[in-house]
CSV table of C-alpha atoms in Angstrom, one decimal:
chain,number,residue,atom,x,y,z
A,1,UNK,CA,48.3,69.4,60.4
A,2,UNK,CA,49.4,72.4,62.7
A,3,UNK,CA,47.9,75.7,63.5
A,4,UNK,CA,50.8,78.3,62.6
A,5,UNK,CA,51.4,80.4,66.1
A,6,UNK,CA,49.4,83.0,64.8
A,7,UNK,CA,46.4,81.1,64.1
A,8,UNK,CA,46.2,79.9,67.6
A,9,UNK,CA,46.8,83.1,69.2
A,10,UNK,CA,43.9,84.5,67.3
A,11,UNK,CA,41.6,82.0,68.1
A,12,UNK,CA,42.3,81.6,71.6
A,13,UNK,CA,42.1,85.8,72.0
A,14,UNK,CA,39.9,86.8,68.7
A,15,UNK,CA,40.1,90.8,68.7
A,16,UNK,CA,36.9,92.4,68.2
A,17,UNK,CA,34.3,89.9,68.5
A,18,UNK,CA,31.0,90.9,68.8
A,19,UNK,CA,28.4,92.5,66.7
A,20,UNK,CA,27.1,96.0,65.9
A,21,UNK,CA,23.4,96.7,65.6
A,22,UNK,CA,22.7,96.3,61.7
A,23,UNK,CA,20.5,99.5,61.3
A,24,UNK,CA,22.8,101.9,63.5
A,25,UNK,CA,24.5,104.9,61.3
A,26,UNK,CA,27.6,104.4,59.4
A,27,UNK,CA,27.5,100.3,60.0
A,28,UNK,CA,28.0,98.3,57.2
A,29,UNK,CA,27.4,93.9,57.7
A,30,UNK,CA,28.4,91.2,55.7
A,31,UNK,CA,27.3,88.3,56.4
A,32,UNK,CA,28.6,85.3,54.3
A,33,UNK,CA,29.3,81.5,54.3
A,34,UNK,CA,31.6,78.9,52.7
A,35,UNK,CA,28.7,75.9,51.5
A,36,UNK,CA,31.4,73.4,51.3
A,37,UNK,CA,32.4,73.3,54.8
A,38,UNK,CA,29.4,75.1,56.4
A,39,UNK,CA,31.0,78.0,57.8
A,40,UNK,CA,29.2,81.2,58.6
A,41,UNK,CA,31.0,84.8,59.1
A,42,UNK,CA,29.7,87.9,60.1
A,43,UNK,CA,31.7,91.2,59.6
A,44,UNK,CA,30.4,94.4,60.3
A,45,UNK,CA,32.4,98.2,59.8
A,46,UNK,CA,31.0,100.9,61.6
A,47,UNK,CA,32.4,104.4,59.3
A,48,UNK,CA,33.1,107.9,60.1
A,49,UNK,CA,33.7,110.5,57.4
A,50,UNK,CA,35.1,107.2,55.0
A,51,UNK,CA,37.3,105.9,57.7
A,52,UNK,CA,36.7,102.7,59.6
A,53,UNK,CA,36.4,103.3,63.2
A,54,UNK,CA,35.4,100.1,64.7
A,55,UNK,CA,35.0,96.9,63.1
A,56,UNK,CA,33.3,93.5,64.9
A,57,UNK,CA,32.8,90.0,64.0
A,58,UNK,CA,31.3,86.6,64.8
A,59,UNK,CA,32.4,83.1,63.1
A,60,UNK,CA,31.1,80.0,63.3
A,61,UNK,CA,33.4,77.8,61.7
A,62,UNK,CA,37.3,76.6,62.3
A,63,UNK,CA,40.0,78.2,63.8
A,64,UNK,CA,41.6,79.5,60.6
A,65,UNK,CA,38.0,80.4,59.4
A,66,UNK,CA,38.0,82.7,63.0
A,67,UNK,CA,41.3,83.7,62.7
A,68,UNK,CA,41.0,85.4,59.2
A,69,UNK,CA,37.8,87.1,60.6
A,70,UNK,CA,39.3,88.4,63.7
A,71,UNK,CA,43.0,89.4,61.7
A,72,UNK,CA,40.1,91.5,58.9
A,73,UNK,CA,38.7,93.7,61.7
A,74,UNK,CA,42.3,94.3,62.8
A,75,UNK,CA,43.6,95.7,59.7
A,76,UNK,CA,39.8,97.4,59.1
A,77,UNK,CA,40.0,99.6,61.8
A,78,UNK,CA,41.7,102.7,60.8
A,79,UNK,CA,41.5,102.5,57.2
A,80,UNK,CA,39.9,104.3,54.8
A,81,UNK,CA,37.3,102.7,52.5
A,82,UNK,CA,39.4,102.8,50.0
A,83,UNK,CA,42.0,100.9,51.6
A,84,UNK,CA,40.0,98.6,53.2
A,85,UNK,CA,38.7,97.3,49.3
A,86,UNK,CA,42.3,97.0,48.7
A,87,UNK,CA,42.4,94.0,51.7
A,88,UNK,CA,42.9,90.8,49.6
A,89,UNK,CA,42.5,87.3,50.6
A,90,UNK,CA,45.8,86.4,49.5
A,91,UNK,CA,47.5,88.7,52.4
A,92,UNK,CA,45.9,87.1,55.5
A,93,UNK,CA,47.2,83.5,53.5
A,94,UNK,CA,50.4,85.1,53.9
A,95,UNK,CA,50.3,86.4,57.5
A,96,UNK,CA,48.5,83.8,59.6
A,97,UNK,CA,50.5,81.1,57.4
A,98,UNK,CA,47.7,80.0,56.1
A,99,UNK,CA,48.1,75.6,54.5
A,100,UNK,CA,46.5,75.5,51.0
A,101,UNK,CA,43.7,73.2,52.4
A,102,UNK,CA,42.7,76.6,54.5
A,103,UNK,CA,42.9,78.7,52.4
A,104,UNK,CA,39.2,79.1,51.9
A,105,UNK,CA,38.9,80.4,55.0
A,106,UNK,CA,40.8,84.1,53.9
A,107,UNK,CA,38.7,83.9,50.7
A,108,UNK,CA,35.4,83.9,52.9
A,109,UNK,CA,37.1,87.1,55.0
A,110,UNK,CA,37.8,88.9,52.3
A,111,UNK,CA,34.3,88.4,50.8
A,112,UNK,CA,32.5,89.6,54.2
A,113,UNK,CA,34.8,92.8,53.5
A,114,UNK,CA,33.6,93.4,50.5
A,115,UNK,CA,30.0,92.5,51.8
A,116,UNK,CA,30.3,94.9,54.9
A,117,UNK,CA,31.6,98.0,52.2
A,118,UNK,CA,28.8,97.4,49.8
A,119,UNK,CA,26.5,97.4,52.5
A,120,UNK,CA,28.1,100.7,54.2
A,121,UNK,CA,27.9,101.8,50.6
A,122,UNK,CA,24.5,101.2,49.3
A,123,UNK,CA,22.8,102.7,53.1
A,124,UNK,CA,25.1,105.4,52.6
A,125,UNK,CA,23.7,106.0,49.3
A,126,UNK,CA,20.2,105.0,50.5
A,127,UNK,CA,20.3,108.1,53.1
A,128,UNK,CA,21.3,110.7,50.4
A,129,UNK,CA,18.9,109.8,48.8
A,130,UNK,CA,16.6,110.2,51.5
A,131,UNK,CA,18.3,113.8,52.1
A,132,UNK,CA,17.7,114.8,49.0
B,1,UNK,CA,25.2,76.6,26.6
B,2,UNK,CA,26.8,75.1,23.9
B,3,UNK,CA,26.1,71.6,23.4
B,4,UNK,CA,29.0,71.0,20.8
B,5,UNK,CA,31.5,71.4,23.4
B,6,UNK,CA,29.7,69.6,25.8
B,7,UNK,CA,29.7,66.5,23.4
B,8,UNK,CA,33.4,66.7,22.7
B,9,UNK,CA,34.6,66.9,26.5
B,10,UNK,CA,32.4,63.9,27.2
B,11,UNK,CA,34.4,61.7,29.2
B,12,UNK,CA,33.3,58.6,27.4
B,13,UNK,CA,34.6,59.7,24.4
B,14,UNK,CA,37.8,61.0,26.1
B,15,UNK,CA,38.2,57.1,27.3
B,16,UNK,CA,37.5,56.0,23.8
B,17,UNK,CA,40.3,58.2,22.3
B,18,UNK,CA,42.3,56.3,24.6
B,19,UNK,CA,42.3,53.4,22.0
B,20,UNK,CA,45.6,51.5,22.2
B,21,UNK,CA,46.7,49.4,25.1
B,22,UNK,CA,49.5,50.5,26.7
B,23,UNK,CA,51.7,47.3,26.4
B,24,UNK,CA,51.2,45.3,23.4
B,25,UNK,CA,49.6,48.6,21.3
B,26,UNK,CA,46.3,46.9,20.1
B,27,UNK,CA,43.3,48.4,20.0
B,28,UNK,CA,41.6,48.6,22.9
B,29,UNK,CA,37.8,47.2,23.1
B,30,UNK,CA,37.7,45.6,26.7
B,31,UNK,CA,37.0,48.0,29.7
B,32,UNK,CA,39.7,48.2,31.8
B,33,UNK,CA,41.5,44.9,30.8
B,34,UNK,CA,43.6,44.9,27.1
B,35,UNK,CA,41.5,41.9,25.2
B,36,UNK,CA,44.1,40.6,23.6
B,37,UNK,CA,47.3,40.7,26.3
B,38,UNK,CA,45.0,41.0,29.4
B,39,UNK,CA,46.8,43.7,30.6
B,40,UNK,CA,45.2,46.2,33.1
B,41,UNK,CA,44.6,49.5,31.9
B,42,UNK,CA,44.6,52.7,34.0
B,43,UNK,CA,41.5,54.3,34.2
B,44,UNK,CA,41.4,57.5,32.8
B,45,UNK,CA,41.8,60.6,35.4
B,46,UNK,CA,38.9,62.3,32.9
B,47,UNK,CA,36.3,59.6,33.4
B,48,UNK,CA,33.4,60.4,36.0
B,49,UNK,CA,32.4,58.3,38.3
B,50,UNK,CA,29.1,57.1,37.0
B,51,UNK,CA,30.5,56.1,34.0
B,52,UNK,CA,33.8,54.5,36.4
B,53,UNK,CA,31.2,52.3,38.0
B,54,UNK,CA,29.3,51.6,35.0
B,55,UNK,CA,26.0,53.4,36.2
B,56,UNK,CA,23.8,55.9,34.4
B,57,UNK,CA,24.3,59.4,35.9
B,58,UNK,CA,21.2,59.6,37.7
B,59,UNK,CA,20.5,60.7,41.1
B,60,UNK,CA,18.1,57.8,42.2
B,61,UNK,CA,20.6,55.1,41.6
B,62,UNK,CA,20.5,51.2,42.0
B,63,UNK,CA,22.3,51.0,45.2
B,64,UNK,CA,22.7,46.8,44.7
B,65,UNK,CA,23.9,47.8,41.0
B,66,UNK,CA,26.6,50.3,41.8
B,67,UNK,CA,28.0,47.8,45.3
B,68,UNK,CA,28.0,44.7,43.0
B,69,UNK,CA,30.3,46.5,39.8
B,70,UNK,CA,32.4,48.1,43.1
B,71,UNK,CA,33.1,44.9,44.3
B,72,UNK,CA,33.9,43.4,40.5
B,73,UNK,CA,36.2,45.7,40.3
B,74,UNK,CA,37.9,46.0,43.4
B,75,UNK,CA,38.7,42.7,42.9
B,76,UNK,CA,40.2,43.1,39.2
B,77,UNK,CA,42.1,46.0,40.4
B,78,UNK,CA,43.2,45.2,44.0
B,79,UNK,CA,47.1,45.4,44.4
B,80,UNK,CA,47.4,41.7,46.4
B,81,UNK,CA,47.0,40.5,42.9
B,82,UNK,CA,49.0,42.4,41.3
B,83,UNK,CA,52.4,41.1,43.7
B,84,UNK,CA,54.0,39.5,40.9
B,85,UNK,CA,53.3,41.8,38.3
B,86,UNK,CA,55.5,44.3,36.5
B,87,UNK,CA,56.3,47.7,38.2
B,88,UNK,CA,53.7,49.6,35.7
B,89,UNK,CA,50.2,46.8,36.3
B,90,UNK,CA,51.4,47.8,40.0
B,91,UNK,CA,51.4,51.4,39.8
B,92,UNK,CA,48.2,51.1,37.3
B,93,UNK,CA,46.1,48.7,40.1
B,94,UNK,CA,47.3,51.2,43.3
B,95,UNK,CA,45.8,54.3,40.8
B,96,UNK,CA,42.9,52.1,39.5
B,97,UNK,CA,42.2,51.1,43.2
B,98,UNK,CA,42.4,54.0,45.0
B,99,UNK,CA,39.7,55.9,42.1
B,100,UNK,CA,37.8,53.2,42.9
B,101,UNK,CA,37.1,53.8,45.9
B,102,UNK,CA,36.8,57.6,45.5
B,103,UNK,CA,33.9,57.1,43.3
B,104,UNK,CA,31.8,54.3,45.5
B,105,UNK,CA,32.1,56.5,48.4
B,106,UNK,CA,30.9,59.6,46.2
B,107,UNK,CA,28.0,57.8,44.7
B,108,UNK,CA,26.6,55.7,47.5
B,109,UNK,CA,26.2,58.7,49.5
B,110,UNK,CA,22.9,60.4,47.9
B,111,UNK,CA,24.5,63.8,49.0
B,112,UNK,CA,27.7,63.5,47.7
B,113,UNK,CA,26.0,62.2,44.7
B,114,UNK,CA,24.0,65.0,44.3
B,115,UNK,CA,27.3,67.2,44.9
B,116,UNK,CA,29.5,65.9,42.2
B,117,UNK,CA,26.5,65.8,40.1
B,118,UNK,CA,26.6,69.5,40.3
B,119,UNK,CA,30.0,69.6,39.8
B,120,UNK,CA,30.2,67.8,36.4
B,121,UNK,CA,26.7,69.4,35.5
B,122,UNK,CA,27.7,73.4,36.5
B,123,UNK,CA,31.6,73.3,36.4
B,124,UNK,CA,32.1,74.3,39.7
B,125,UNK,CA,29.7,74.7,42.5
B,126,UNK,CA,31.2,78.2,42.7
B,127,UNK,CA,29.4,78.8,39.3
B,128,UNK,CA,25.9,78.9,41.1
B,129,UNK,CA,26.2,81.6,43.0
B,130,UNK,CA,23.0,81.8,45.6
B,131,UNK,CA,22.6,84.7,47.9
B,132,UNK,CA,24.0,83.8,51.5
B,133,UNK,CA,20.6,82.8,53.5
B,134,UNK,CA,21.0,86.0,55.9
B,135,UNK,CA,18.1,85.0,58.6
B,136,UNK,CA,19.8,81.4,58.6
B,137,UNK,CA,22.8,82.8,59.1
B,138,UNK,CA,21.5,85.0,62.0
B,139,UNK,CA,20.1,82.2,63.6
B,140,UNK,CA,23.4,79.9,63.4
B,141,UNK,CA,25.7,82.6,65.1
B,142,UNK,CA,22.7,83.8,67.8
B,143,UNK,CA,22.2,80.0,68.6
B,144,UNK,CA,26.3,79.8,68.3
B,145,UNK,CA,26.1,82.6,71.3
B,146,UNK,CA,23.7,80.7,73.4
B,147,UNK,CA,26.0,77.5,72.8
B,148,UNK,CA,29.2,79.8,74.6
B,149,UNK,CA,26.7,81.1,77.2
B,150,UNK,CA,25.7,77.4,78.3
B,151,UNK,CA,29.3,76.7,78.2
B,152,UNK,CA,30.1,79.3,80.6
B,153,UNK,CA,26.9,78.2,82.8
B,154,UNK,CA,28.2,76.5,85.7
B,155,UNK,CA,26.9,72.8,85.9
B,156,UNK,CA,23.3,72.1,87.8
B,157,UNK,CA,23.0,75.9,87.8
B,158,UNK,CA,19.8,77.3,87.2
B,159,UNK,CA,21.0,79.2,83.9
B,160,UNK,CA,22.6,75.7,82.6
B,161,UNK,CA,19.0,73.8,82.9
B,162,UNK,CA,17.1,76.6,81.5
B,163,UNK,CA,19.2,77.1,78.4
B,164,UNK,CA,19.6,73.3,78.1
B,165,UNK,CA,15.9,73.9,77.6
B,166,UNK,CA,15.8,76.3,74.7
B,167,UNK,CA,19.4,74.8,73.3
B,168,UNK,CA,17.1,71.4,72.9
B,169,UNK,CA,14.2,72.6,71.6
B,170,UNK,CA,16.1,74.8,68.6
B,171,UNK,CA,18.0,71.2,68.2
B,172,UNK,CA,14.5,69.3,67.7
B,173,UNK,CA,13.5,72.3,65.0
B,174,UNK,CA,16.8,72.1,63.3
B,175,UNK,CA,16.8,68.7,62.8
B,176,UNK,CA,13.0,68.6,61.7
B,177,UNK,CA,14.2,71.3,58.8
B,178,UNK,CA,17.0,69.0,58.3
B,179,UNK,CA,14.9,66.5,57.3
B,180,UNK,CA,12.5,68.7,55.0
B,181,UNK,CA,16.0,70.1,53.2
B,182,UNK,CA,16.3,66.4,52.2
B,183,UNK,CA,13.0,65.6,51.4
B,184,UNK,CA,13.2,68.7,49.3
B,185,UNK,CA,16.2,67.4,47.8
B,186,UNK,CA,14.9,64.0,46.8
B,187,UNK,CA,12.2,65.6,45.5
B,188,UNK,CA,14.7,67.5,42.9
B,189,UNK,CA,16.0,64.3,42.5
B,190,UNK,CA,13.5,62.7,41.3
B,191,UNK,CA,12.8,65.7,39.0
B,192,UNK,CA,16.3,65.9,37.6
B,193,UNK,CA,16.1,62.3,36.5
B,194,UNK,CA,13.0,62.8,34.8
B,195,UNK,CA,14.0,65.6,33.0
B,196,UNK,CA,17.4,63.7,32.1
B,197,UNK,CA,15.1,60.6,31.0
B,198,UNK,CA,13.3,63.0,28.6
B,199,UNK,CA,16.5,63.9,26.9
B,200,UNK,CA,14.8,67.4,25.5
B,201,UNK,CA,16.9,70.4,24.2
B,202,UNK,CA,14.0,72.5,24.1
B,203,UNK,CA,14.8,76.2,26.0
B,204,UNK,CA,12.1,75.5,28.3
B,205,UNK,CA,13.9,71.9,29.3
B,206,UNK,CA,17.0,73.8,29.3
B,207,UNK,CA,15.4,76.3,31.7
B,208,UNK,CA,13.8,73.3,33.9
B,209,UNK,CA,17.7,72.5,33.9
B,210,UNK,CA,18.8,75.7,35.8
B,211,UNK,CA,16.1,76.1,37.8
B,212,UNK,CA,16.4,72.3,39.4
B,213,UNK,CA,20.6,72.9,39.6
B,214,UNK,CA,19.7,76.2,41.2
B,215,UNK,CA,17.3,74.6,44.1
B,216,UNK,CA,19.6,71.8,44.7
B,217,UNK,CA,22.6,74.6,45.2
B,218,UNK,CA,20.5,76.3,47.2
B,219,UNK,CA,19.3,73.1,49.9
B,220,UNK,CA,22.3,71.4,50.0
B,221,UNK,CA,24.5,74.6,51.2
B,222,UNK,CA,22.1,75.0,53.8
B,223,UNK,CA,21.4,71.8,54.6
B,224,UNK,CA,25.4,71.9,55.2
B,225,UNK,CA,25.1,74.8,56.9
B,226,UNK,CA,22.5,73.7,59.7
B,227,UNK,CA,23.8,70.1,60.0
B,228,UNK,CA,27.1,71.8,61.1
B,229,UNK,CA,25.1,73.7,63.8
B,230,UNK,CA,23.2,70.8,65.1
B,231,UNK,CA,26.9,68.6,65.5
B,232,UNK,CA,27.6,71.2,67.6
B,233,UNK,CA,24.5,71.0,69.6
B,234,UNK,CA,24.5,67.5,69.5
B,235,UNK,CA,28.0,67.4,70.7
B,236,UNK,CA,27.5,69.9,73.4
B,237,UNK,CA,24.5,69.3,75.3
B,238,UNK,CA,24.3,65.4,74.2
């Protein structure tokens, strides 16, 4: 089975790889993995006044299980938080042509999304209360 | 849980309803063959694979049991002997065959095993949801790192030999808590079929129940997950 174009070009040049340190402000990580095929994702957000300025990632798994990471911090920088819970699995399927054996691999990005907002969310919460 | 349901989905019974043979329309008491017109019968897509190969649904199984009823009945299903036979024993002994095989390579494995156990015992595996093992997972993608790093370590150079060094030694510690993942696991093993042997529908047996499918969950996703690092390691410094 082929790689779609996109699948290749995003593992051979994966945007925003890297990592953020975990207790730095406004940084969110999610850090999930697929038991069936042993894949392992990190995804972290770093926020600014609700908007996603940077986002990073490191996966250890197959190339569509690293292209769904990278394509996620793509379309996460820029948005809102809002927005960003809006990202659904079903859209990187769609645009890195994803087969249905691989299709896994977009359901594992979109949960380190949700994982990286709900742990942006629950420091963010954690350090009002601490203001308070 | 409700054990009504349970009962009624059992797959034995779901072969039993499956009562008439599907050429001459007798009742059906043979296995897989029709006892009065001999014919093969297609084993139904419902049955497990314990009950397939004729074993009890343990997870310490008789290894010489389940490869002598796998050979039996690769031999009464295999399609060389079914050349001369109408188009329908053909298409039944290709279907027959090729579950056949699916379930001997699922059960002689003790991990599958325990994997499809899990399946048919918790619906899905996706129904015991364990938190991700977040320092294991730190460790896979830092190791991951130092795996590019030697990669990009020109051969015989100093950097190459000294992470060769530390790449071996995490390789020696992963495979050592490989091993105690599957010790841990037989253990469970061990304790499933016990509890399964005591046939109790008490809550507390019922909670032994969880708790053992839990654990299992639990070691073999990261047994999975650290036997995937340590190919790698394996595979790239040899």
């Amino acid at each position: 089975m082929a790689y779609s174009d996109k699948v290749v070009d995003h593992f051979n040049n994966p945007r925003n790889m890297g990592s953020f340190k975990k207790d730095e402000e406004g940084v969110g990580t999610g850090m999930v993995g697929a038991p069936e095929c042993g894949d392992v994702m990190k995804l972290q957000i770093k926020v600014q006044n609700d908007t996603i300025v940077d986002a990073k990632f490191k996966t250890f798994g197959c190339g569509s299980a690293i292209a769904s990471s990278s394509l996620a911090t793509e379309w996460l920088k820029g948005k809102t938080i809002d927005e960003a819970q809006k990202i659904k699995n079903t859209d990187i399927v769609q645009e890195l042509n994803l087969p249905p054996v691989k299709i896994h691999c977009s359901v594992l990005a979109e949960d380190a999304i949700k994982a990286a907002l709900a742990d942006y969310q629950k420091k963010a919460d954690g350090a009002l209360i601490d203001a308070k | 849980m409700n054990h009504q349901h349970i009962h009624s989905s059992n797959p034995r019974d779901l072969q039993m309803a499956r009562s008439m043979c599907w050429h001459c329309q007798s009742e059906m008491s043979g296995e897989y063959f029709c006892d009065r017109c001999v014919k093969v019968q297609p084993v139904s897509k419902e049955l497990d694979y314990f009950t397939c190969l004729g074993i009890p649904r343990r997870l310490t199984i008789d290894q010489h049991q389940l490869e002598t009823k796998f050979y039996e009945l690769s031999r009464a299903f295999h399609p060389d002997f079914y050349q001369n036979k109408s188009a329908a024993e053909q298409t039944i002994s290709l279907g027959n065959s090729a579950m056949l095989n699916t379930a001997y390579r699922t059960l002689r494995d003790p991990i599958e095993r325990a994997e499809y156990l899990l399946d048919l015992e918790a619906g899905s595996v996706k129904q015991i949801r364990n938190s991700p093992p977040a320092d294991l997972f730190e460790e896979i993608l830092e190791l991951q790192d130092t795996l590019n790093e030697y990669r990009a370590a020109g051969r015989t150079s100093v950097t190459e030999s000294t992470l060769r060094t530390k790449l071996q030694s995490e390789r020696n510690m992963l495979e050592q808590r490989q091993r105690d993942m599957e010790a841990a696991l037989q253990q469970l093993f061990v304790q499933w079929d016990a509890l399964q042997d005591r046939g109790e529908a008490t809550s507390q047996a019922r909670a032994e129940r969880d708790r053992i499918l839990k654990e299992m969950r639990e070691h073999l996703s990261n047994r999975t997950y650290v036997k995937n690092i340590v190919s790698d390691l394996v595979s790239t410094i040899g």
